[in-house]
Amino acid sequence: MDKTWNNKAWFMVLPVLVVVAFNAIIPLMTVVNYSVQETFGNNLFFFEGVKWFQEVLNSPRFHASLLRQFAFTGLILLIEVPLGVAVALAMPRSGPWVAVCLVLMSLPLLIPWNVVGAMWNIFALPDIGLLGYVINAMGISYNFTSQPLSAWFTVVLMDVWHWTSLVVLLAYAGLVSIPDAYYQAAKIDGASRWSVFRFIQLPKMKRVLTIAMLLRFMDSFMVYTEPFVLTGGGPGNATTFLSIDLVKAALGEFNLGIAAAMSIIYFLMTLLVSWLFYTLMTQSEAEG
């Protein structure tokens, strides 16, 4: 039986395509244009081919910032995903405290990124900040403005405070979708708490945890505002992640060709790793 195609449906999608083209495709084409050309102003462009891409890929500065970016993303995933699942397991499933917990978990997500960086900048200052004062009072030398290890600790702690709630909410949504019959059967069989988590709760949370890990990977790999407001990439280049280094090259040094090539490489890396990550997670889920 032949299918009937409704061409009028394309008119419903057309506004979305226009918005996507204006917000994504056109800027992307502009970046591609700058990545293969050199300009000296007055709208004079000279074709350079893949020169800027070669310079970026062979740059020790790019390698160092990329390594810091992967290290930060790895730490974030190792901390936030298990912590988010643990908090979700501890939250009540019924009663008035459910709404209270959900609201409290949602509050950090409502704060703008630049405000989060400013808040933690004040909170972590060694002389007037509560966090800095408490850590130094414990006999631990702490100053995120001059110590790279302290800066890393503060940036990671800030991101954990800001974004663990997202993992909590997604994991909690997976937990509340589990029918009570599963728990009743486990209780009859005398299953331990660990067995319930391993064979009932964790398999039912796989889909939402896949989404949570994918979202947290993309967000942490492209993070910019919070660490830039907090440390400005310092001390030195200790917290100069790839996103911060890209902005410095584009706006601070006005190396448009280098910045454009770095942007495309950055975009393709994020797209590729996200696709590989999602493919591996869905394949393991299907095999399971």
PDB file of C-alpha atoms in Angstrom:
ATOM      1  CA  MET A   1       0.000   0.000   0.000  1.00  0.00           C
ATOM      2  CA  ASP A   2       1.420   3.357  -1.072  1.00  0.00           C
ATOM      3  CA  LYS A   3       1.988   5.963   1.618  1.00  0.00           C
ATOM      4  CA  THR A   4       0.388   9.362   1.254  1.00  0.00           C
ATOM      5  CA  TRP A   5       2.869  12.168   1.858  1.00  0.00           C
ATOM      6  CA  ASN A   6       1.532  15.355   3.383  1.00  0.00           C
ATOM      7  CA  ASN A   7       3.767  18.131   2.051  1.00  0.00           C
ATOM      8  CA  LYS A   8       1.908  20.708   4.123  1.00  0.00           C
ATOM      9  CA  ALA A   9       3.664  19.337   7.199  1.00  0.00           C
ATOM     10  CA  TRP A  10       6.909  20.900   5.982  1.00  0.00           C
ATOM     11  CA  PHE A  11       5.379  24.341   6.460  1.00  0.00           C
ATOM     12  CA  MET A  12       4.958  23.533  10.159  1.00  0.00           C
ATOM     13  CA  VAL A  13       8.664  22.696  10.415  1.00  0.00           C
ATOM     14  CA  LEU A  14       9.813  25.694   8.378  1.00  0.00           C
ATOM     15  CA  PRO A  15       9.860  28.195  11.320  1.00  0.00           C
ATOM     16  CA  VAL A  16      12.059  25.821  13.316  1.00  0.00           C
ATOM     17  CA  LEU A  17      14.440  25.423  10.364  1.00  0.00           C
ATOM     18  CA  VAL A  18      14.672  29.199  10.008  1.00  0.00           C
ATOM     19  CA  VAL A  19      15.476  29.630  13.714  1.00  0.00           C
ATOM     20  CA  VAL A  20      18.104  26.841  13.601  1.00  0.00           C
ATOM     21  CA  ALA A  21      19.656  28.345  10.471  1.00  0.00           C
ATOM     22  CA  PHE A  22      19.846  31.784  12.053  1.00  0.00           C
ATOM     23  CA  ASN A  23      21.236  30.561  15.388  1.00  0.00           C
ATOM     24  CA  ALA A  24      23.488  27.723  14.281  1.00  0.00           C
ATOM     25  CA  ILE A  25      24.106  27.225  10.575  1.00  0.00           C
ATOM     26  CA  ILE A  26      24.878  30.817   9.601  1.00  0.00           C
ATOM     27  CA  PRO A  27      27.310  31.414  12.532  1.00  0.00           C
ATOM     28  CA  LEU A  28      28.922  28.040  11.804  1.00  0.00           C
ATOM     29  CA  MET A  29      29.488  28.975   8.165  1.00  0.00           C
ATOM     30  CA  THR A  30      31.021  32.267   9.310  1.00  0.00           C
ATOM     31  CA  VAL A  31      33.445  30.416  11.548  1.00  0.00           C
ATOM     32  CA  VAL A  32      34.314  28.024   8.715  1.00  0.00           C
ATOM     33  CA  ASN A  33      34.999  31.041   6.491  1.00  0.00           C
ATOM     34  CA  TYR A  34      37.432  32.557   9.004  1.00  0.00           C
ATOM     35  CA  SER A  35      39.128  29.178   9.610  1.00  0.00           C
ATOM     36  CA  VAL A  36      40.488  28.982   6.053  1.00  0.00           C
ATOM     37  CA  GLN A  37      41.310  32.651   5.499  1.00  0.00           C
ATOM     38  CA  GLU A  38      43.483  35.445   6.859  1.00  0.00           C
ATOM     39  CA  THR A  39      42.272  38.999   7.220  1.00  0.00           C
ATOM     40  CA  PHE A  40      44.087  42.264   7.898  1.00  0.00           C
ATOM     41  CA  GLY A  41      40.959  44.393   8.168  1.00  0.00           C
ATOM     42  CA  ASN A  42      38.999  46.429   5.633  1.00  0.00           C
ATOM     43  CA  ASN A  43      37.209  43.206   4.613  1.00  0.00           C
ATOM     44  CA  LEU A  44      40.330  41.944   2.813  1.00  0.00           C
ATOM     45  CA  PHE A  45      40.628  38.147   3.034  1.00  0.00           C
ATOM     46  CA  PHE A  46      43.375  35.832   1.820  1.00  0.00           C
ATOM     47  CA  PHE A  47      42.827  32.098   1.444  1.00  0.00           C
ATOM     48  CA  GLU A  48      45.100  30.056   3.713  1.00  0.00           C
ATOM     49  CA  GLY A  49      43.666  26.547   3.359  1.00  0.00           C
ATOM     50  CA  VAL A  50      44.306  24.297   6.373  1.00  0.00           C
ATOM     51  CA  LYS A  51      47.148  26.401   7.766  1.00  0.00           C
ATOM     52  CA  TRP A  52      45.272  27.400  10.935  1.00  0.00           C
ATOM     53  CA  PHE A  53      44.166  23.821  11.597  1.00  0.00           C
ATOM     54  CA  GLN A  54      47.753  22.616  11.367  1.00  0.00           C
ATOM     55  CA  GLU A  55      48.940  25.316  13.758  1.00  0.00           C
ATOM     56  CA  VAL A  56      46.236  24.454  16.285  1.00  0.00           C
ATOM     57  CA  LEU A  57      46.787  20.693  16.152  1.00  0.00           C
ATOM     58  CA  ASN A  58      50.565  21.135  16.529  1.00  0.00           C
ATOM     59  CA  SER A  59      50.317  23.724  19.297  1.00  0.00           C
ATOM     60  CA  PRO A  60      51.524  22.689  22.798  1.00  0.00           C
ATOM     61  CA  ARG A  61      49.178  25.350  24.173  1.00  0.00           C
ATOM     62  CA  PHE A  62      46.187  23.601  22.583  1.00  0.00           C
ATOM     63  CA  HIS A  63      47.341  20.209  23.856  1.00  0.00           C
ATOM     64  CA  ALA A  64      47.711  21.533  27.412  1.00  0.00           C
ATOM     65  CA  SER A  65      44.279  23.189  27.490  1.00  0.00           C
ATOM     66  CA  LEU A  66      42.674  20.089  25.950  1.00  0.00           C
ATOM     67  CA  LEU A  67      44.289  17.882  28.598  1.00  0.00           C
ATOM     68  CA  ARG A  68      42.962  20.152  31.342  1.00  0.00           C
ATOM     69  CA  GLN A  69      39.521  20.019  29.739  1.00  0.00           C
ATOM     70  CA  PHE A  70      39.458  16.209  29.679  1.00  0.00           C
ATOM     71  CA  ALA A  71      40.773  16.041  33.251  1.00  0.00           C
ATOM     72  CA  PHE A  72      38.036  18.378  34.457  1.00  0.00           C
ATOM     73  CA  THR A  73      35.299  16.475  32.606  1.00  0.00           C
ATOM     74  CA  GLY A  74      36.561  13.150  33.935  1.00  0.00           C
ATOM     75  CA  LEU A  75      36.543  14.407  37.526  1.00  0.00           C
ATOM     76  CA  ILE A  76      33.054  15.828  37.125  1.00  0.00           C
ATOM     77  CA  LEU A  77      31.622  12.552  35.816  1.00  0.00           C
ATOM     78  CA  LEU A  78      33.382  10.467  38.481  1.00  0.00           C
ATOM     79  CA  ILE A  79      31.988  12.659  41.270  1.00  0.00           C
ATOM     80  CA  GLU A  80      28.589  13.889  40.154  1.00  0.00           C
ATOM     81  CA  VAL A  81      27.050  10.703  38.745  1.00  0.00           C
ATOM     82  CA  PRO A  82      27.626   8.442  41.809  1.00  0.00           C
ATOM     83  CA  LEU A  83      26.820  11.319  44.168  1.00  0.00           C
ATOM     84  CA  GLY A  84      23.617  12.141  42.287  1.00  0.00           C
ATOM     85  CA  VAL A  85      22.472   8.514  42.407  1.00  0.00           C
ATOM     86  CA  ALA A  86      23.244   8.304  46.135  1.00  0.00           C
ATOM     87  CA  VAL A  87      21.243  11.458  46.875  1.00  0.00           C
ATOM     88  CA  ALA A  88      18.335  10.243  44.733  1.00  0.00           C
ATOM     89  CA  LEU A  89      18.273   6.943  46.640  1.00  0.00           C
ATOM     90  CA  ALA A  90      18.141   8.831  49.935  1.00  0.00           C
ATOM     91  CA  MET A  91      15.189  11.016  48.904  1.00  0.00           C
ATOM     92  CA  PRO A  92      11.678   9.997  50.050  1.00  0.00           C
ATOM     93  CA  ARG A  93       9.277   8.434  47.545  1.00  0.00           C
ATOM     94  CA  SER A  94       6.080   9.772  49.106  1.00  0.00           C
ATOM     95  CA  GLY A  95       4.845  12.314  51.613  1.00  0.00           C
ATOM     96  CA  PRO A  96       5.189  16.077  51.968  1.00  0.00           C
ATOM     97  CA  TRP A  97       8.987  15.968  52.022  1.00  0.00           C
ATOM     98  CA  VAL A  98       9.068  14.918  48.364  1.00  0.00           C
ATOM     99  CA  ALA A  99       8.103  18.409  47.162  1.00  0.00           C
ATOM    100  CA  VAL A 100      10.560  20.020  49.580  1.00  0.00           C
ATOM    101  CA  CYS A 101      13.444  17.850  48.359  1.00  0.00           C
ATOM    102  CA  LEU A 102      12.611  18.426  44.696  1.00  0.00           C
ATOM    103  CA  VAL A 103      12.498  22.193  45.182  1.00  0.00           C
ATOM    104  CA  LEU A 104      15.792  22.191  47.066  1.00  0.00           C
ATOM    105  CA  MET A 105      17.401  20.094  44.335  1.00  0.00           C
ATOM    106  CA  SER A 106      16.123  22.446  41.649  1.00  0.00           C
ATOM    107  CA  LEU A 107      17.376  25.670  43.249  1.00  0.00           C
ATOM    108  CA  PRO A 108      21.053  25.447  42.116  1.00  0.00           C
ATOM    109  CA  LEU A 109      19.927  24.834  38.531  1.00  0.00           C
ATOM    110  CA  LEU A 110      17.939  28.083  38.503  1.00  0.00           C
ATOM    111  CA  ILE A 111      20.933  30.293  39.271  1.00  0.00           C
ATOM    112  CA  PRO A 112      22.611  31.851  36.185  1.00  0.00           C
ATOM    113  CA  TRP A 113      26.118  30.626  35.424  1.00  0.00           C
ATOM    114  CA  ASN A 114      27.819  33.995  35.844  1.00  0.00           C
ATOM    115  CA  VAL A 115      26.109  34.478  39.213  1.00  0.00           C
ATOM    116  CA  VAL A 116      27.359  31.066  40.347  1.00  0.00           C
ATOM    117  CA  GLY A 117      30.932  32.066  39.500  1.00  0.00           C
ATOM    118  CA  ALA A 118      30.582  35.391  41.320  1.00  0.00           C
ATOM    119  CA  MET A 119      29.032  33.729  44.388  1.00  0.00           C
ATOM    120  CA  TRP A 120      31.815  31.184  44.691  1.00  0.00           C
ATOM    121  CA  ASN A 121      34.446  33.818  44.066  1.00  0.00           C
ATOM    122  CA  ILE A 122      33.307  35.644  47.193  1.00  0.00           C
ATOM    123  CA  PHE A 123      32.576  32.441  49.114  1.00  0.00           C
ATOM    124  CA  ALA A 124      36.063  30.988  48.501  1.00  0.00           C
ATOM    125  CA  LEU A 125      38.239  34.077  49.043  1.00  0.00           C
ATOM    126  CA  PRO A 126      40.855  33.200  51.679  1.00  0.00           C
ATOM    127  CA  ASP A 127      40.492  36.437  53.644  1.00  0.00           C
ATOM    128  CA  ILE A 128      36.735  37.199  53.633  1.00  0.00           C
ATOM    129  CA  GLY A 129      35.119  34.057  52.201  1.00  0.00           C
ATOM    130  CA  LEU A 130      33.547  31.481  54.514  1.00  0.00           C
ATOM    131  CA  LEU A 131      35.008  28.499  52.661  1.00  0.00           C
ATOM    132  CA  GLY A 132      38.494  30.003  52.508  1.00  0.00           C
ATOM    133  CA  TYR A 133      38.398  31.012  56.168  1.00  0.00           C
ATOM    134  CA  VAL A 134      37.251  27.579  57.370  1.00  0.00           C
ATOM    135  CA  ILE A 135      39.842  25.651  55.342  1.00  0.00           C
ATOM    136  CA  ASN A 136      42.692  27.914  56.467  1.00  0.00           C
ATOM    137  CA  ALA A 137      41.434  27.726  60.070  1.00  0.00           C
ATOM    138  CA  MET A 138      41.823  23.942  59.849  1.00  0.00           C
ATOM    139  CA  GLY A 139      45.537  24.439  59.207  1.00  0.00           C
ATOM    140  CA  ILE A 140      45.338  23.772  55.449  1.00  0.00           C
ATOM    141  CA  SER A 141      46.921  26.382  53.208  1.00  0.00           C
ATOM    142  CA  TYR A 142      44.204  27.454  50.779  1.00  0.00           C
ATOM    143  CA  ASN A 143      44.182  30.313  48.277  1.00  0.00           C
ATOM    144  CA  PHE A 144      42.552  29.647  44.921  1.00  0.00           C
ATOM    145  CA  THR A 145      43.933  32.909  43.499  1.00  0.00           C
ATOM    146  CA  SER A 146      47.561  31.784  43.784  1.00  0.00           C
ATOM    147  CA  GLN A 147      47.587  28.002  44.287  1.00  0.00           C
ATOM    148  CA  PRO A 148      46.748  25.804  41.259  1.00  0.00           C
ATOM    149  CA  LEU A 149      45.590  22.858  43.394  1.00  0.00           C
ATOM    150  CA  SER A 150      43.282  25.106  45.410  1.00  0.00           C
ATOM    151  CA  ALA A 151      41.925  26.612  42.193  1.00  0.00           C
ATOM    152  CA  TRP A 152      41.145  23.162  40.798  1.00  0.00           C
ATOM    153  CA  PHE A 153      39.511  22.109  44.050  1.00  0.00           C
ATOM    154  CA  THR A 154      37.320  25.221  44.050  1.00  0.00           C
ATOM    155  CA  VAL A 155      36.293  24.922  40.394  1.00  0.00           C
ATOM    156  CA  VAL A 156      35.380  21.238  40.753  1.00  0.00           C
ATOM    157  CA  LEU A 157      33.529  21.843  44.031  1.00  0.00           C
ATOM    158  CA  MET A 158      31.588  24.703  42.440  1.00  0.00           C
ATOM    159  CA  ASP A 159      30.522  22.563  39.487  1.00  0.00           C
ATOM    160  CA  VAL A 160      29.529  19.684  41.789  1.00  0.00           C
ATOM    161  CA  TRP A 161      27.362  22.057  43.834  1.00  0.00           C
ATOM    162  CA  HIS A 162      25.784  23.547  40.725  1.00  0.00           C
ATOM    163  CA  TRP A 163      25.102  20.492  38.569  1.00  0.00           C
ATOM    164  CA  THR A 164      24.795  17.399  40.773  1.00  0.00           C
ATOM    165  CA  SER A 165      21.122  18.321  41.179  1.00  0.00           C
ATOM    166  CA  LEU A 166      20.558  17.551  37.500  1.00  0.00           C
ATOM    167  CA  VAL A 167      21.772  13.980  37.994  1.00  0.00           C
ATOM    168  CA  VAL A 168      19.696  13.715  41.176  1.00  0.00           C
ATOM    169  CA  LEU A 169      16.471  14.765  39.454  1.00  0.00           C
ATOM    170  CA  LEU A 170      17.008  12.433  36.500  1.00  0.00           C
ATOM    171  CA  ALA A 171      17.942   9.483  38.725  1.00  0.00           C
ATOM    172  CA  TYR A 172      14.973  10.185  40.991  1.00  0.00           C
ATOM    173  CA  ALA A 173      12.655  10.188  37.970  1.00  0.00           C
ATOM    174  CA  GLY A 174      13.949   6.732  37.084  1.00  0.00           C
ATOM    175  CA  LEU A 175      13.482   5.464  40.632  1.00  0.00           C
ATOM    176  CA  VAL A 176       9.876   6.614  41.038  1.00  0.00           C
ATOM    177  CA  SER A 177       8.950   4.925  37.750  1.00  0.00           C
ATOM    178  CA  ILE A 178       9.759   1.475  39.190  1.00  0.00           C
ATOM    179  CA  PRO A 179       6.521  -0.375  40.100  1.00  0.00           C
ATOM    180  CA  ASP A 180       6.088  -1.431  43.735  1.00  0.00           C
ATOM    181  CA  ALA A 181       5.630  -5.019  42.591  1.00  0.00           C
ATOM    182  CA  TYR A 182       9.379  -5.294  42.007  1.00  0.00           C
ATOM    183  CA  TYR A 183      10.140  -4.282  45.592  1.00  0.00           C
ATOM    184  CA  GLN A 184       7.471  -6.609  46.974  1.00  0.00           C
ATOM    185  CA  ALA A 185       8.903  -9.548  45.042  1.00  0.00           C
ATOM    186  CA  ALA A 186      12.417  -8.702  46.260  1.00  0.00           C
ATOM    187  CA  LYS A 187      11.156  -8.511  49.852  1.00  0.00           C
ATOM    188  CA  ILE A 188       9.507 -11.917  49.568  1.00  0.00           C
ATOM    189  CA  ASP A 189      12.733 -13.399  48.192  1.00  0.00           C
ATOM    190  CA  GLY A 190      14.713 -11.836  51.040  1.00  0.00           C
ATOM    191  CA  ALA A 191      16.898  -9.740  48.770  1.00  0.00           C
ATOM    192  CA  SER A 192      19.456  -7.465  50.431  1.00  0.00           C
ATOM    193  CA  ARG A 193      19.561  -3.701  49.944  1.00  0.00           C
ATOM    194  CA  TRP A 194      22.536  -4.067  47.608  1.00  0.00           C
ATOM    195  CA  SER A 195      20.730  -6.745  45.566  1.00  0.00           C
ATOM    196  CA  VAL A 196      17.697  -4.495  45.176  1.00  0.00           C
ATOM    197  CA  PHE A 197      19.897  -1.676  43.925  1.00  0.00           C
ATOM    198  CA  ARG A 198      21.946  -3.893  41.599  1.00  0.00           C
ATOM    199  CA  PHE A 199      19.182  -5.950  40.004  1.00  0.00           C
ATOM    200  CA  ILE A 200      16.131  -3.655  40.218  1.00  0.00           C
ATOM    201  CA  GLN A 201      16.979   0.015  40.642  1.00  0.00           C
ATOM    202  CA  LEU A 202      20.174   0.309  38.594  1.00  0.00           C
ATOM    203  CA  PRO A 203      18.804  -1.475  35.477  1.00  0.00           C
ATOM    204  CA  LYS A 204      15.687   0.704  35.588  1.00  0.00           C
ATOM    205  CA  MET A 205      17.836   3.845  35.852  1.00  0.00           C
ATOM    206  CA  LYS A 206      20.109   2.996  32.921  1.00  0.00           C
ATOM    207  CA  ARG A 207      18.250   5.145  30.415  1.00  0.00           C
ATOM    208  CA  VAL A 208      18.078   8.250  32.588  1.00  0.00           C
ATOM    209  CA  LEU A 209      21.680   7.784  33.727  1.00  0.00           C
ATOM    210  CA  THR A 210      22.757   7.581  30.095  1.00  0.00           C
ATOM    211  CA  ILE A 211      21.038  10.914  29.470  1.00  0.00           C
ATOM    212  CA  ALA A 212      22.510  12.388  32.664  1.00  0.00           C
ATOM    213  CA  MET A 213      26.059  11.319  31.802  1.00  0.00           C
ATOM    214  CA  LEU A 214      25.733  12.553  28.236  1.00  0.00           C
ATOM    215  CA  LEU A 215      24.403  15.941  29.364  1.00  0.00           C
ATOM    216  CA  ARG A 216      27.044  16.321  32.037  1.00  0.00           C
ATOM    217  CA  PHE A 217      29.790  15.370  29.597  1.00  0.00           C
ATOM    218  CA  MET A 218      28.702  17.972  27.047  1.00  0.00           C
ATOM    219  CA  ASP A 219      28.155  20.690  29.658  1.00  0.00           C
ATOM    220  CA  SER A 220      31.437  20.084  31.489  1.00  0.00           C
ATOM    221  CA  PHE A 221      33.420  19.728  28.266  1.00  0.00           C
ATOM    222  CA  MET A 222      32.122  23.101  27.054  1.00  0.00           C
ATOM    223  CA  VAL A 223      32.170  24.859  30.440  1.00  0.00           C
ATOM    224  CA  TYR A 224      33.256  28.478  30.321  1.00  0.00           C
ATOM    225  CA  THR A 225      31.327  31.026  32.370  1.00  0.00           C
ATOM    226  CA  GLU A 226      31.679  29.638  35.902  1.00  0.00           C
ATOM    227  CA  PRO A 227      35.462  28.973  35.904  1.00  0.00           C
ATOM    228  CA  PHE A 228      36.173  32.159  33.962  1.00  0.00           C
ATOM    229  CA  VAL A 229      34.288  34.313  36.474  1.00  0.00           C
ATOM    230  CA  LEU A 230      35.824  32.415  39.390  1.00  0.00           C
ATOM    231  CA  THR A 231      39.492  32.195  38.373  1.00  0.00           C
ATOM    232  CA  GLY A 232      39.817  33.796  34.929  1.00  0.00           C
ATOM    233  CA  GLY A 233      41.780  30.705  33.885  1.00  0.00           C
ATOM    234  CA  GLY A 234      44.382  31.210  36.596  1.00  0.00           C
ATOM    235  CA  PRO A 235      46.476  31.125  38.565  1.00  0.00           C
ATOM    236  CA  GLY A 236      48.719  31.175  35.532  1.00  0.00           C
ATOM    237  CA  ASN A 237      47.032  28.759  33.137  1.00  0.00           C
ATOM    238  CA  ALA A 238      46.046  26.189  35.771  1.00  0.00           C
ATOM    239  CA  THR A 239      42.320  26.400  35.023  1.00  0.00           C
ATOM    240  CA  THR A 240      42.545  27.618  31.429  1.00  0.00           C
ATOM    241  CA  PHE A 241      40.289  25.044  29.841  1.00  0.00           C
ATOM    242  CA  LEU A 242      39.840  24.756  26.099  1.00  0.00           C
ATOM    243  CA  SER A 243      36.810  27.068  26.089  1.00  0.00           C
ATOM    244  CA  ILE A 244      38.658  29.797  27.999  1.00  0.00           C
ATOM    245  CA  ASP A 245      41.730  29.434  25.778  1.00  0.00           C
ATOM    246  CA  LEU A 246      39.504  29.778  22.719  1.00  0.00           C
ATOM    247  CA  VAL A 247      37.996  33.044  23.961  1.00  0.00           C
ATOM    248  CA  LYS A 248      41.451  34.378  24.816  1.00  0.00           C
ATOM    249  CA  ALA A 249      42.672  33.627  21.287  1.00  0.00           C
ATOM    250  CA  ALA A 250      39.612  35.209  19.661  1.00  0.00           C
ATOM    251  CA  LEU A 251      38.965  38.285  21.809  1.00  0.00           C
ATOM    252  CA  GLY A 252      42.172  38.767  23.778  1.00  0.00           C
ATOM    253  CA  GLU A 253      44.686  38.184  20.999  1.00  0.00           C
ATOM    254  CA  PHE A 254      42.356  38.721  18.005  1.00  0.00           C
ATOM    255  CA  ASN A 255      43.724  35.650  16.219  1.00  0.00           C
ATOM    256  CA  LEU A 256      40.533  35.036  14.269  1.00  0.00           C
ATOM    257  CA  GLY A 257      41.939  32.290  12.054  1.00  0.00           C
ATOM    258  CA  ILE A 258      43.389  30.342  14.983  1.00  0.00           C
ATOM    259  CA  ALA A 259      40.224  30.837  17.038  1.00  0.00           C
ATOM    260  CA  ALA A 260      37.954  29.766  14.178  1.00  0.00           C
ATOM    261  CA  ALA A 261      39.979  26.611  13.500  1.00  0.00           C
ATOM    262  CA  MET A 262      40.036  25.825  17.225  1.00  0.00           C
ATOM    263  CA  SER A 263      36.259  26.329  17.385  1.00  0.00           C
ATOM    264  CA  ILE A 264      35.645  23.811  14.600  1.00  0.00           C
ATOM    265  CA  ILE A 265      38.024  21.267  16.128  1.00  0.00           C
ATOM    266  CA  TYR A 266      36.368  21.818  19.508  1.00  0.00           C
ATOM    267  CA  PHE A 267      32.905  21.346  17.989  1.00  0.00           C
ATOM    268  CA  LEU A 268      33.861  18.191  16.093  1.00  0.00           C
ATOM    269  CA  MET A 269      35.524  16.684  19.154  1.00  0.00           C
ATOM    270  CA  THR A 270      32.467  17.316  21.310  1.00  0.00           C
ATOM    271  CA  LEU A 271      30.184  15.894  18.633  1.00  0.00           C
ATOM    272  CA  LEU A 272      32.357  12.820  18.063  1.00  0.00           C
ATOM    273  CA  VAL A 273      32.924  11.969  21.727  1.00  0.00           C
ATOM    274  CA  SER A 274      29.225  12.504  22.522  1.00  0.00           C
ATOM    275  CA  TRP A 275      28.243  10.201  19.656  1.00  0.00           C
ATOM    276  CA  LEU A 276      30.735   7.521  20.703  1.00  0.00           C
ATOM    277  CA  PHE A 277      29.688   7.812  24.322  1.00  0.00           C
ATOM    278  CA  TYR A 278      25.988   7.541  23.504  1.00  0.00           C
ATOM    279  CA  THR A 279      26.572   4.637  21.082  1.00  0.00           C
ATOM    280  CA  LEU A 280      28.569   2.647  23.622  1.00  0.00           C
ATOM    281  CA  MET A 281      26.032   3.276  26.377  1.00  0.00           C
ATOM    282  CA  THR A 282      23.045   2.267  24.242  1.00  0.00           C
ATOM    283  CA  GLN A 283      24.846  -0.842  22.932  1.00  0.00           C
ATOM    284  CA  SER A 284      25.716  -1.992  26.454  1.00  0.00           C
ATOM    285  CA  GLU A 285      22.116  -1.393  27.487  1.00  0.00           C
ATOM    286  CA  ALA A 286      20.813  -3.410  24.526  1.00  0.00           C
ATOM    287  CA  GLU A 287      23.199  -6.263  25.268  1.00  0.00           C
ATOM    288  CA  GLY A 288      22.187  -6.188  28.913  1.00  0.00           C
TER     289      GLY A 288
END
